[in-house]
Amino acid sequence: MSKKHTILFVDDELSVLDALRRALHGQHDVWNMHFAQSVDEALEKAHAMSFDAIVTDVTMPERDGLDLLATLQGADPTSDIPVVILTGLGDVDLKRRALELGAVDLLNKPIIAEDLIARLRSVLRLKSYQDELKAHNETLAQLTDTAHRFVEDVAHEFRTPLTVIKEFASILSDGIGGEVTEKQTEYLQFITDASRNLAHLIDDFLDSSKLRARTLRVDRREHSVADLIDSSWPMLESRASAKRVVLERQIENGLPTVFADADKVRRTLINLAVNAIKCSNPDGVVTVSACTGDLGGIVISVTDRGPGFPEDEAQRLFERFRQGGEANRISTKGFGLGLNIVKDLVAINLGAVSVSSTLGEGSTFSFTLPRCDVENIVDSFIQRTAERAPTAMLSVLCLRRTFPESSVGELQSFGASVCHATDIQLPGQDGRSILIVGETIEPDRWKDRLIRQDEENRKHAPAGGVGQLCVEQIGTWSLRDARDVILGIVCPSKEVKCCA
Amino acid sequence: MPKSVLIIDDEPLITAALMTRLEALGYHVYHAINGLAGVQAAELHRPDAIILDIRMPDIDGYEVCTRIKRTPELSNTPVIFLSANVQDSARQRAMAVGGSVFLSKPYEATDVIAAIEDLTEQPLTLKENAKHV
């Protein structure tokens, strides 16, 4: 049996409420009906109990029906309650405003009972579908979370026995357990190499799981390219020497700093370099280089002199790199899980991946990183978005400081349809950040929620923490206009070049 | 006099691997199988360096490190975190509680040895110590 729905009727005239009560008398078995004579009374009731629908008059003294609608829509948990507005016949402007504010239906006065009952039934049916969907989504989110935690635990549990295998093979190989023959040393090296590969796979597996669960944290800061390469170098050298491959580096002098998440850059570089080492012959050379790119960003490349592949295949691989979305994971036979993850990690750093290869001569895999410069960072974002969705409209929220958790995740938790988004913590802007969200997501609607969520977060933050979040500017623009708007906000004094 | 190292790890085979390697290189090695035993062993043996796991059955590695750093006689003893948890947050937390180096499992033996040698060469100044962070 379906549950009895609870409905609130709001009108300042008692006679109207009485008339409604009489007209809907026959619905008592299926509806619990409540009545309020003012917006304040309605709000009080809406917070005290849970309504499945609210039917309100517009014209009331002090606060009107639209005010009630806006207040309900702007706050949890009342934002989910469907609101039906009762209006005069000819008031087109008011009807439009009511719909814009989120009214689910409009009904002309005077009310015909049969109409009201039919409309309300339809509204309640939709509401129950919505509730069902919401419950399913919550279950799915929990399942995803459980699955992700499981992956983390598995990864953790794998590492311990793997360490034991790898380390004892290495101990034996070093002769600590007694003399070993040349053949035995060779076999022990196979165990060591395989364990290293497995460890690398576990890292990829973990990253991949986090990327899908959108829990991979992003921490973009200013870094020197040489430092980023240096910090991965010992690991890469040990991988290279195990295969007797020579590792070279060529870093252009005077490279500007980049704005990136260091950990993601390291993981990208290690993935590409390990692939390059894998397909190199003994005594082959793998070169890691960094230089300035065409669009002002920095290009980091890994070149091997391995077998390479035909040019058309390189192009196909590149295309799959470019287009491969969640639904189109590229096949990475021979590349491990690495390439899929590289693509995602580079995208997090607002960069692009490319590949060139010549059969018999070797391959070069490259990725870009934005310079630590607001204009280049914003351009990189616009460029990346344009490649995926040239006609995308961008919603821009300029925040007075960085949102403590991923704003994108917060928006999604509010139900915003975020297709692609980034939260750019801008260098040299005193913690100001730009939240750019793909597609039209009605930024006005999410602004208040972001602020409220922030207040909630700050309650649990350590004392003396960050200041209040302040949204400086919001709006929705085409890609080209969004760029000018953002740069106009963050560097007003600068003459902004037109985006190509 | 050989340098002494205390290994605090609940996984006996990891401890065995580390002991085999370090003893072969002439280190004097102590070990403890959980956090509380680790703190006691550190107070008792005053090792030159400590290799510390994070996830352990009683108190975790962060708590062990905090207690060690709070003990005046041990506050300068370098702590090398060695964990299967490779997340940045684990690394940051390890450094925040006073760890000198963070290495992840599976480790490269050369990295562990280099860390011990770097940290025990001579009394470290703060600045030198920061290089390992």
XYZ file of C-alpha atoms in Angstrom:
633
model
C 0.000 0.000 0.000
C 1.368 3.429 -0.873
C 2.072 5.833 1.943
C -0.268 8.679 2.823
C 1.025 11.981 1.437
C 1.296 15.089 3.583
C 0.394 18.388 1.924
C 0.540 21.961 3.182
C -1.855 24.609 1.867
C -0.914 28.261 2.365
C -3.337 31.201 2.016
C -3.857 34.258 4.198
C -7.636 34.026 3.820
C -9.191 31.570 6.192
C -12.258 31.283 3.950
C -10.092 30.031 1.068
C -8.419 27.445 3.291
C -11.842 26.350 4.532
C -13.072 26.025 0.967
C -10.011 23.915 0.093
C -10.588 21.752 3.137
C -14.187 21.096 2.062
C -13.339 20.595 -1.608
C -10.631 18.059 -0.820
C -12.630 16.268 1.860
C -12.808 13.124 -0.265
C -8.984 12.854 -0.303
C -8.638 12.371 3.444
C -7.802 8.701 3.052
C -4.766 9.417 0.856
C -3.669 12.891 1.966
C -2.822 14.394 5.325
C -3.732 18.039 4.893
C -2.147 20.895 6.843
C -2.880 24.603 6.564
C -0.943 27.826 7.165
C -2.133 31.429 6.974
C 1.209 33.153 6.424
C 4.626 32.500 4.887
C 6.256 32.482 8.323
C 3.794 29.930 9.628
C 4.308 27.819 6.500
C 8.106 27.910 6.891
C 7.839 26.985 10.545
C 5.703 23.973 9.645
C 7.926 23.022 6.713
C 10.914 22.802 9.023
C 9.023 20.995 11.776
C 7.626 18.232 9.602
C 8.168 16.684 6.224
C 5.770 17.672 3.400
C 5.350 15.897 0.102
C 3.967 19.043 -1.575
C 3.070 22.650 -0.768
C 0.273 24.592 -2.466
C 0.507 28.343 -1.934
C -1.309 31.504 -2.890
C 0.872 34.341 -4.190
C -0.691 37.490 -2.828
C -0.336 37.654 0.931
C 0.498 40.546 3.280
C 4.152 40.980 4.398
C 5.806 38.020 2.648
C 4.237 36.622 -0.527
C 4.080 33.155 -2.096
C 7.139 33.726 -4.289
C 9.103 34.674 -1.194
C 8.013 31.389 0.381
C 9.020 29.502 -2.759
C 12.475 31.128 -2.894
C 13.109 30.488 0.805
C 12.093 26.836 0.523
C 14.213 26.311 -2.584
C 17.270 27.912 -1.055
C 17.604 25.619 1.943
C 17.961 21.951 2.701
C 15.898 19.918 3.287
C 12.951 21.982 2.043
C 14.425 22.477 -1.438
C 13.127 19.054 -2.434
C 9.476 19.860 -1.656
C 7.487 20.467 -4.850
C 5.587 23.765 -4.718
C 2.381 24.513 -6.664
C 1.554 28.209 -7.044
C -1.978 29.574 -7.215
C -2.137 32.682 -9.405
C -4.585 34.992 -11.127
C -5.440 34.109 -14.707
C -3.637 36.822 -16.620
C -0.480 37.444 -14.638
C 2.068 36.139 -17.201
C 5.085 37.859 -15.678
C 4.370 36.444 -12.242
C 3.913 32.948 -13.682
C 7.258 33.159 -15.419
C 8.974 34.288 -12.224
C 7.356 31.476 -10.242
C 8.605 28.872 -12.734
C 12.093 30.392 -12.727
C 12.170 30.162 -8.957
C 11.402 26.454 -9.197
C 7.611 26.091 -8.909
C 6.588 22.698 -10.284
C 3.116 23.756 -11.384
C 0.786 26.769 -11.625
C -2.953 26.773 -11.094
C -5.340 29.573 -11.912
C -7.725 30.900 -9.323
C -10.550 30.332 -8.633
C -9.627 26.726 -7.953
C -11.613 23.869 -9.413
C -11.291 20.955 -6.974
C -10.962 18.281 -9.674
C -8.131 20.236 -11.353
C -6.267 20.681 -8.091
C -6.605 16.984 -7.218
C -5.389 15.892 -10.662
C -2.435 18.294 -10.607
C -1.453 17.335 -7.090
C -1.589 13.633 -7.923
C 0.752 14.216 -10.831
C 3.100 16.309 -8.660
C 3.124 13.644 -5.940
C 3.775 10.890 -8.471
C 6.814 12.804 -9.770
C 7.963 13.465 -6.225
C 7.846 9.780 -5.359
C 9.894 8.940 -8.465
C 12.399 11.602 -7.427
C 12.602 10.239 -3.891
C 13.112 6.750 -5.245
C 15.864 7.965 -7.548
C 17.514 9.851 -4.725
C 17.459 6.774 -2.496
C 18.958 4.681 -5.305
C 21.649 7.289 -5.857
C 22.511 7.277 -2.192
C 22.772 3.493 -2.217
C 24.954 3.666 -5.308
C 27.188 6.283 -3.701
C 27.580 4.071 -0.649
C 28.389 1.075 -2.826
C 30.979 3.078 -4.764
C 32.479 4.226 -1.510
C 32.635 0.674 -0.167
C 34.154 -0.568 -3.416
C 36.753 2.172 -3.313
C 37.682 1.449 0.292
C 37.945 -2.216 -0.624
C 40.386 -1.347 -3.412
C 42.442 0.718 -0.977
C 42.547 -2.118 1.537
C 43.436 -4.669 -1.116
C 46.211 -2.425 -2.407
C 47.530 -2.027 1.130
C 47.353 -5.762 1.837
C 49.120 -6.606 -1.436
C 52.079 -4.439 -0.650
C 53.286 -6.350 2.406
C 53.753 -9.816 0.829
C 55.044 -8.125 -2.311
C 57.710 -6.362 -0.249
C 58.724 -9.672 1.305
C 59.017 -11.403 -2.090
C 60.946 -8.577 -3.685
C 63.255 -7.962 -0.754
C 64.201 -11.622 -0.157
C 64.859 -12.112 -3.885
C 67.132 -9.100 -3.674
C 68.812 -10.400 -0.478
C 69.491 -13.754 -2.159
C 70.724 -12.061 -5.300
C 73.132 -9.947 -3.243
C 74.650 -13.129 -1.812
C 73.553 -12.427 1.770
C 72.062 -15.922 2.027
C 75.154 -17.590 0.546
C 76.859 -17.864 -2.803
C 74.613 -17.724 -5.896
C 75.405 -18.829 -9.412
C 75.140 -16.481 -12.377
C 72.035 -18.311 -13.575
C 70.423 -17.988 -10.121
C 71.192 -14.268 -10.060
C 69.481 -13.902 -13.420
C 66.390 -15.769 -12.205
C 66.275 -13.753 -8.998
C 66.363 -10.602 -11.093
C 63.229 -11.841 -12.902
C 61.472 -12.076 -9.517
C 62.639 -8.597 -8.540
C 61.505 -7.073 -11.850
C 58.134 -8.804 -11.729
C 57.579 -7.612 -8.138
C 58.422 -4.038 -9.140
C 55.960 -4.246 -12.028
C 53.299 -5.590 -9.727
C 53.927 -2.756 -7.241
C 53.568 -0.283 -10.073
C 50.301 -1.912 -11.160
C 48.966 -1.607 -7.629
C 49.709 2.135 -7.672
C 47.869 2.477 -10.985
C 44.983 0.407 -9.733
C 44.643 2.651 -6.685
C 44.819 5.849 -8.746
C 42.306 4.498 -11.203
C 39.884 3.667 -8.414
C 40.264 7.133 -6.894
C 39.779 8.788 -10.272
C 36.541 6.932 -10.813
C 35.333 7.620 -7.304
C 36.394 11.260 -7.798
C 38.240 11.138 -4.513
C 41.658 11.866 -5.931
C 42.671 15.037 -4.165
C 44.152 17.814 -6.207
C 46.767 20.121 -4.779
C 48.069 22.440 -7.485
C 50.981 24.682 -6.581
C 53.954 26.379 -8.142
C 56.821 23.979 -8.916
C 60.070 24.044 -10.806
C 60.097 21.489 -13.626
C 63.602 20.351 -12.701
C 62.489 19.627 -9.116
C 59.534 17.614 -10.347
C 61.777 15.516 -12.588
C 64.484 15.241 -9.889
C 62.069 13.793 -7.376
C 61.144 10.904 -9.694
C 64.690 10.337 -10.909
C 66.037 7.811 -8.341
C 63.012 5.574 -8.907
C 63.345 5.812 -12.692
C 67.086 5.175 -12.579
C 66.644 2.019 -10.572
C 64.019 0.810 -13.068
C 66.305 1.686 -15.977
C 69.426 0.087 -14.539
C 67.519 -3.139 -13.839
C 66.968 -3.347 -17.609
C 70.392 -1.916 -18.448
C 68.735 1.061 -20.086
C 70.450 4.451 -20.042
C 68.323 7.324 -18.762
C 69.066 10.826 -20.080
C 67.591 14.194 -19.220
C 67.433 17.398 -21.212
C 65.856 20.361 -19.464
C 65.749 23.680 -21.316
C 67.547 26.451 -19.442
C 65.467 29.115 -17.747
C 62.151 27.262 -17.896
C 59.404 29.115 -16.032
C 57.739 27.390 -13.083
C 54.604 25.336 -13.635
C 51.310 25.212 -11.774
C 50.504 21.595 -11.061
C 49.865 18.857 -8.569
C 53.390 17.488 -8.046
C 52.269 14.006 -7.161
C 50.192 13.719 -10.354
C 53.128 14.946 -12.458
C 55.406 12.354 -10.873
C 52.902 9.558 -11.450
C 52.494 10.654 -15.086
C 56.228 10.810 -15.677
C 56.873 7.469 -13.992
C 54.130 5.800 -16.017
C 55.455 7.108 -19.321
C 59.103 6.463 -18.471
C 58.463 2.946 -17.201
C 56.643 2.155 -20.452
C 59.576 3.591 -22.391
C 62.077 1.538 -20.373
C 59.947 -1.583 -20.879
C 60.019 -1.302 -24.649
C 63.716 -0.376 -24.849
C 66.412 -2.870 -25.781
C 69.291 -3.472 -23.349
C 71.763 -0.560 -23.630
C 68.980 1.497 -25.220
C 68.481 5.145 -24.248
C 65.390 6.785 -22.783
C 65.325 10.576 -22.753
C 63.225 12.728 -20.452
C 63.088 16.295 -21.709
C 61.300 19.523 -20.807
C 60.867 22.626 -22.948
C 58.463 25.483 -23.656
C 55.455 24.476 -25.742
C 53.593 26.254 -28.533
C 50.826 27.584 -26.313
C 53.128 28.968 -23.642
C 52.876 25.950 -21.363
C 55.652 23.498 -20.589
C 56.033 20.216 -22.462
C 57.573 17.195 -20.759
C 58.458 14.335 -23.102
C 59.713 10.799 -22.761
C 61.458 9.362 -25.810
C 62.513 5.779 -26.345
C 64.450 4.129 -29.170
C 62.304 1.015 -29.018
C 60.408 -0.664 -31.858
C 57.930 2.240 -32.237
C 54.719 1.775 -34.165
C 53.380 2.939 -37.534
C 52.397 6.597 -37.747
C 48.701 5.885 -38.327
C 48.662 3.719 -35.226
C 50.300 6.518 -33.236
C 47.606 8.862 -34.477
C 44.880 6.383 -33.547
C 46.370 6.030 -30.094
C 46.527 9.809 -29.816
C 42.893 10.132 -30.878
C 41.850 7.585 -28.324
C 43.851 9.524 -25.777
C 42.011 12.664 -26.734
C 38.525 11.305 -27.033
C 38.550 8.447 -24.584
C 36.062 9.417 -21.951
C 34.763 7.302 -19.128
C 32.631 5.319 -21.560
C 35.506 4.760 -23.937
C 38.460 3.516 -21.945
C 41.253 2.987 -24.375
C 42.732 -0.410 -24.881
C 46.237 -0.361 -23.484
C 47.576 -3.743 -24.444
C 51.249 -3.676 -23.657
C 50.955 -0.395 -21.784
C 49.532 -1.692 -18.508
C 46.898 0.417 -16.886
C 49.282 3.313 -17.275
C 48.027 5.193 -20.327
C 44.451 5.524 -19.152
C 45.669 6.934 -15.888
C 48.185 9.216 -17.575
C 45.370 10.763 -19.593
C 43.316 11.426 -16.462
C 46.235 12.671 -14.369
C 47.325 15.064 -17.104
C 43.754 16.351 -17.437
C 43.748 17.072 -13.692
C 46.787 19.253 -14.317
C 44.980 21.023 -17.191
C 47.368 19.534 -19.697
C 47.158 17.478 -22.873
C 48.849 14.253 -23.935
C 50.338 13.551 -27.336
C 52.304 10.764 -28.952
C 54.487 10.467 -32.023
C 56.200 7.357 -33.231
C 58.203 5.986 -36.139
C 58.314 2.272 -36.816
C 61.762 0.947 -36.026
C 62.988 4.210 -34.510
C 61.024 4.704 -31.310
C 58.255 6.771 -29.750
C 57.813 10.031 -27.882
C 55.011 10.497 -25.376
C 54.520 14.095 -24.226
C 52.303 15.970 -21.822
C 51.852 19.653 -21.125
C 51.556 21.627 -17.907
C 50.435 25.245 -17.572
C 52.947 27.900 -16.553
C 52.410 29.354 -13.118
C 50.613 32.325 -14.603
C 46.897 33.025 -14.299
C 46.432 33.686 -17.987
C 48.156 30.467 -19.016
C 46.233 28.449 -16.445
C 42.868 29.815 -17.581
C 43.833 29.362 -21.243
C 44.827 25.774 -20.554
C 41.455 25.101 -18.986
C 39.548 26.741 -21.831
C 41.644 24.889 -24.375
C 41.029 21.515 -22.707
C 37.317 22.187 -22.515
C 37.132 23.378 -26.118
C 38.718 20.130 -27.303
C 36.039 18.112 -25.590
C 33.022 20.366 -25.984
C 33.578 23.385 -28.273
C 30.123 24.821 -27.692
C 30.108 24.336 -23.923
C 28.731 27.102 -21.764
C 30.766 27.648 -18.639
C 29.468 28.678 -15.289
C 32.053 30.657 -13.403
C 32.113 31.272 -9.688
C 34.909 33.504 -8.502
C 35.580 32.667 -4.857
C 37.348 34.963 -2.442
C 39.300 31.995 -1.154
C 39.873 28.362 -1.961
C 37.074 26.032 -1.081
C 38.451 23.583 1.476
C 37.175 20.426 -0.132
C 36.687 19.805 -3.784
C 34.018 22.287 -4.836
C 33.237 20.120 -7.805
C 32.352 17.236 -5.541
C 30.224 19.556 -3.417
C 28.314 20.757 -6.465
C 27.675 17.219 -7.540
C 26.445 16.308 -4.102
C 23.842 19.062 -4.529
C 22.720 17.360 -7.708
C 24.292 19.825 -10.148
C 24.946 18.301 -13.542
C 28.645 18.913 -13.717
C 30.050 17.664 -16.990
C 33.582 18.879 -16.579
C 34.847 21.244 -14.011
C 37.882 22.579 -12.350
C 38.659 24.411 -9.216
C 41.610 26.625 -9.992
C 43.425 27.867 -6.943
C 45.086 30.868 -8.476
C 48.723 31.661 -7.767
C 49.417 35.150 -6.496
C 45.747 35.861 -5.797
C 45.838 35.601 -2.010
C 44.010 32.324 -1.966
C 41.330 33.454 -4.368
C 40.079 30.721 -6.600
C 37.981 30.344 -9.686
C 35.533 27.542 -9.886
C 34.684 26.834 -13.483
C 31.908 24.400 -14.102
C 31.037 23.001 -17.485
C 27.556 23.334 -18.961
C 24.849 25.509 -17.573
C 24.268 24.706 -13.971
C 22.463 27.845 -12.860
C 25.317 29.185 -10.718
C 22.975 31.429 -8.720
C 21.190 28.397 -7.466
C 24.366 26.701 -6.246
C 26.065 29.772 -4.828
C 24.112 29.864 -1.590
C 24.511 26.161 -1.132
C 28.263 26.355 -1.581
C 28.420 29.076 1.040
C 26.206 27.157 3.426
C 28.232 23.986 2.883
C 31.354 26.004 3.558
C 29.918 27.289 6.830
C 29.131 23.710 7.770
C 32.673 22.599 6.872
C 34.178 25.419 8.875
C 32.262 24.390 11.972
C 34.278 21.172 11.960
C 37.536 22.834 10.962
C 40.234 23.512 13.559
C 39.909 26.793 15.428
C 41.511 29.843 13.839
C 41.048 28.325 10.408
C 40.168 29.917 7.156
C 37.898 32.886 6.659
C 34.437 32.914 5.246
C 33.867 31.897 1.669
C 32.731 34.758 -0.475
C 31.488 34.455 -4.004
C 32.623 37.542 -5.891
C 31.116 36.968 -9.253
C 28.983 34.402 -10.904
C 27.513 33.817 -14.297
C 27.389 31.601 -17.335
C 29.283 32.356 -20.515
C 30.514 30.779 -23.727
C 34.096 29.499 -23.647
C 35.490 32.617 -25.312
C 33.613 35.059 -23.104
C 34.304 33.052 -19.963
C 38.025 33.493 -20.521
C 37.734 37.278 -20.742
C 35.405 37.430 -17.761
C 37.735 35.371 -15.569
C 40.831 37.302 -16.567
C 38.925 40.548 -16.115
C 38.194 39.534 -12.537
C 41.580 38.183 -11.525
C 43.907 40.532 -13.358
C 41.858 43.652 -14.199
C 44.927 45.785 -14.867
C 46.284 43.442 -17.467
C 45.451 43.910 -21.101
C 43.993 40.595 -22.074
C 44.854 39.177 -25.447
C 42.003 37.682 -27.381
C 41.790 33.921 -27.167
C 42.596 32.127 -30.421
C 80.846 0.791 17.395
C 78.138 -0.392 15.004
C 75.088 1.804 14.533
C 71.890 0.500 16.052
C 68.490 0.497 14.359
C 65.111 -0.300 15.896
C 62.468 -1.770 13.569
C 58.861 -1.369 14.717
C 56.606 -3.418 12.436
C 53.878 -5.962 13.113
C 54.688 -7.985 10.012
C 57.392 -10.514 10.990
C 58.567 -11.194 7.436
C 59.120 -7.489 6.754
C 61.115 -7.283 9.976
C 63.039 -10.399 8.969
C 63.880 -8.925 5.553
C 65.051 -5.653 7.081
C 67.053 -7.416 9.829
C 68.754 -9.747 7.353
C 69.763 -6.839 5.158
C 70.859 -4.504 7.954
C 72.727 -7.137 9.988
C 74.599 -8.177 6.854
C 75.777 -4.574 6.624
C 76.955 -4.627 10.241
C 74.118 -2.731 11.948
C 72.951 -3.762 15.367
C 69.213 -4.369 14.963
C 66.437 -4.399 17.578
C 62.835 -5.053 16.721
C 59.395 -4.674 18.216
C 56.157 -6.251 16.970
C 53.729 -3.491 17.897
C 53.570 0.188 18.713
C 53.665 0.052 22.517
C 56.498 -2.484 22.527
C 58.225 -0.193 20.040
C 58.076 2.831 22.347
C 59.411 0.727 25.235
C 62.207 -0.718 23.098
C 63.177 2.767 21.969
C 63.397 3.963 25.586
C 65.381 0.880 26.574
C 67.866 0.636 23.696
C 68.161 4.288 22.562
C 68.819 3.262 18.923
C 70.573 5.550 16.431
C 67.578 5.347 14.076
C 64.058 3.936 14.080
C 62.238 2.313 11.161
C 58.514 2.609 11.812
C 55.423 1.060 10.215
C 52.102 2.952 10.342
C 49.285 0.433 10.508
C 49.780 -1.680 13.642
C 47.335 -3.487 15.932
C 47.637 -1.374 19.089
C 48.822 2.185 18.597
C 49.658 3.328 15.069
C 52.979 4.623 13.821
C 51.921 8.293 14.099
C 51.196 7.822 17.790
C 54.468 5.909 18.307
C 56.396 8.740 16.658
C 54.563 11.370 18.699
C 55.459 9.554 21.932
C 59.072 9.085 20.881
C 59.444 12.754 19.967
C 57.904 13.697 23.319
C 60.532 11.680 25.206
C 63.474 14.053 25.795
C 66.154 11.327 25.448
C 64.652 10.215 22.125
C 63.454 13.476 20.627
C 66.513 13.684 18.338
C 66.388 10.060 17.218
C 65.537 10.054 13.500
C 62.363 8.182 12.564
C 62.062 6.633 9.105
C 58.451 5.843 8.258
C 58.080 2.714 6.145
C 54.488 2.087 5.177
C 52.270 0.336 2.665
C 50.064 3.399 2.770
C 51.291 5.496 -0.129
C 48.787 8.323 0.105
C 50.020 11.877 0.321
C 47.957 12.394 3.438
C 49.904 9.589 5.186
C 53.195 11.142 4.133
C 52.136 14.583 5.358
C 50.899 13.235 8.661
C 54.115 11.262 9.167
C 56.149 14.423 8.639
C 53.835 16.417 10.882
C 54.407 14.085 13.836
C 58.185 14.354 13.466
C 59.173 11.710 10.905
C 62.409 12.452 9.039
C 61.828 10.353 5.928
C 58.828 8.573 4.448
C 59.437 5.451 2.382
C 56.757 3.256 0.914
C 56.508 -0.524 0.725
C 57.716 -2.209 -1.367
C 60.903 -0.294 -0.614
C 64.281 -0.239 -2.300
C 66.859 -1.462 0.229
C 69.278 1.192 -1.027
C 66.783 3.942 -0.068
C 66.424 2.558 3.470
C 70.168 2.314 3.956
C 70.791 5.753 2.449
C 68.187 7.227 4.821
C 69.782 5.584 7.898
C 73.238 6.693 6.857
C 72.186 10.265 6.041
C 70.303 10.655 9.287
C 72.899 9.105 11.592
C 76.059 10.529 10.073
C 76.356 13.258 12.671
C 74.049 15.344 14.794
C 71.784 16.949 12.248
C 70.941 20.570 12.155
C 67.353 21.447 11.508
C 68.214 22.694 8.065
C 69.898 19.477 7.050
C 67.038 17.516 8.450
C 64.607 19.468 6.307
C 66.297 18.123 3.189
C 64.815 14.733 3.868
C 61.303 15.977 4.291
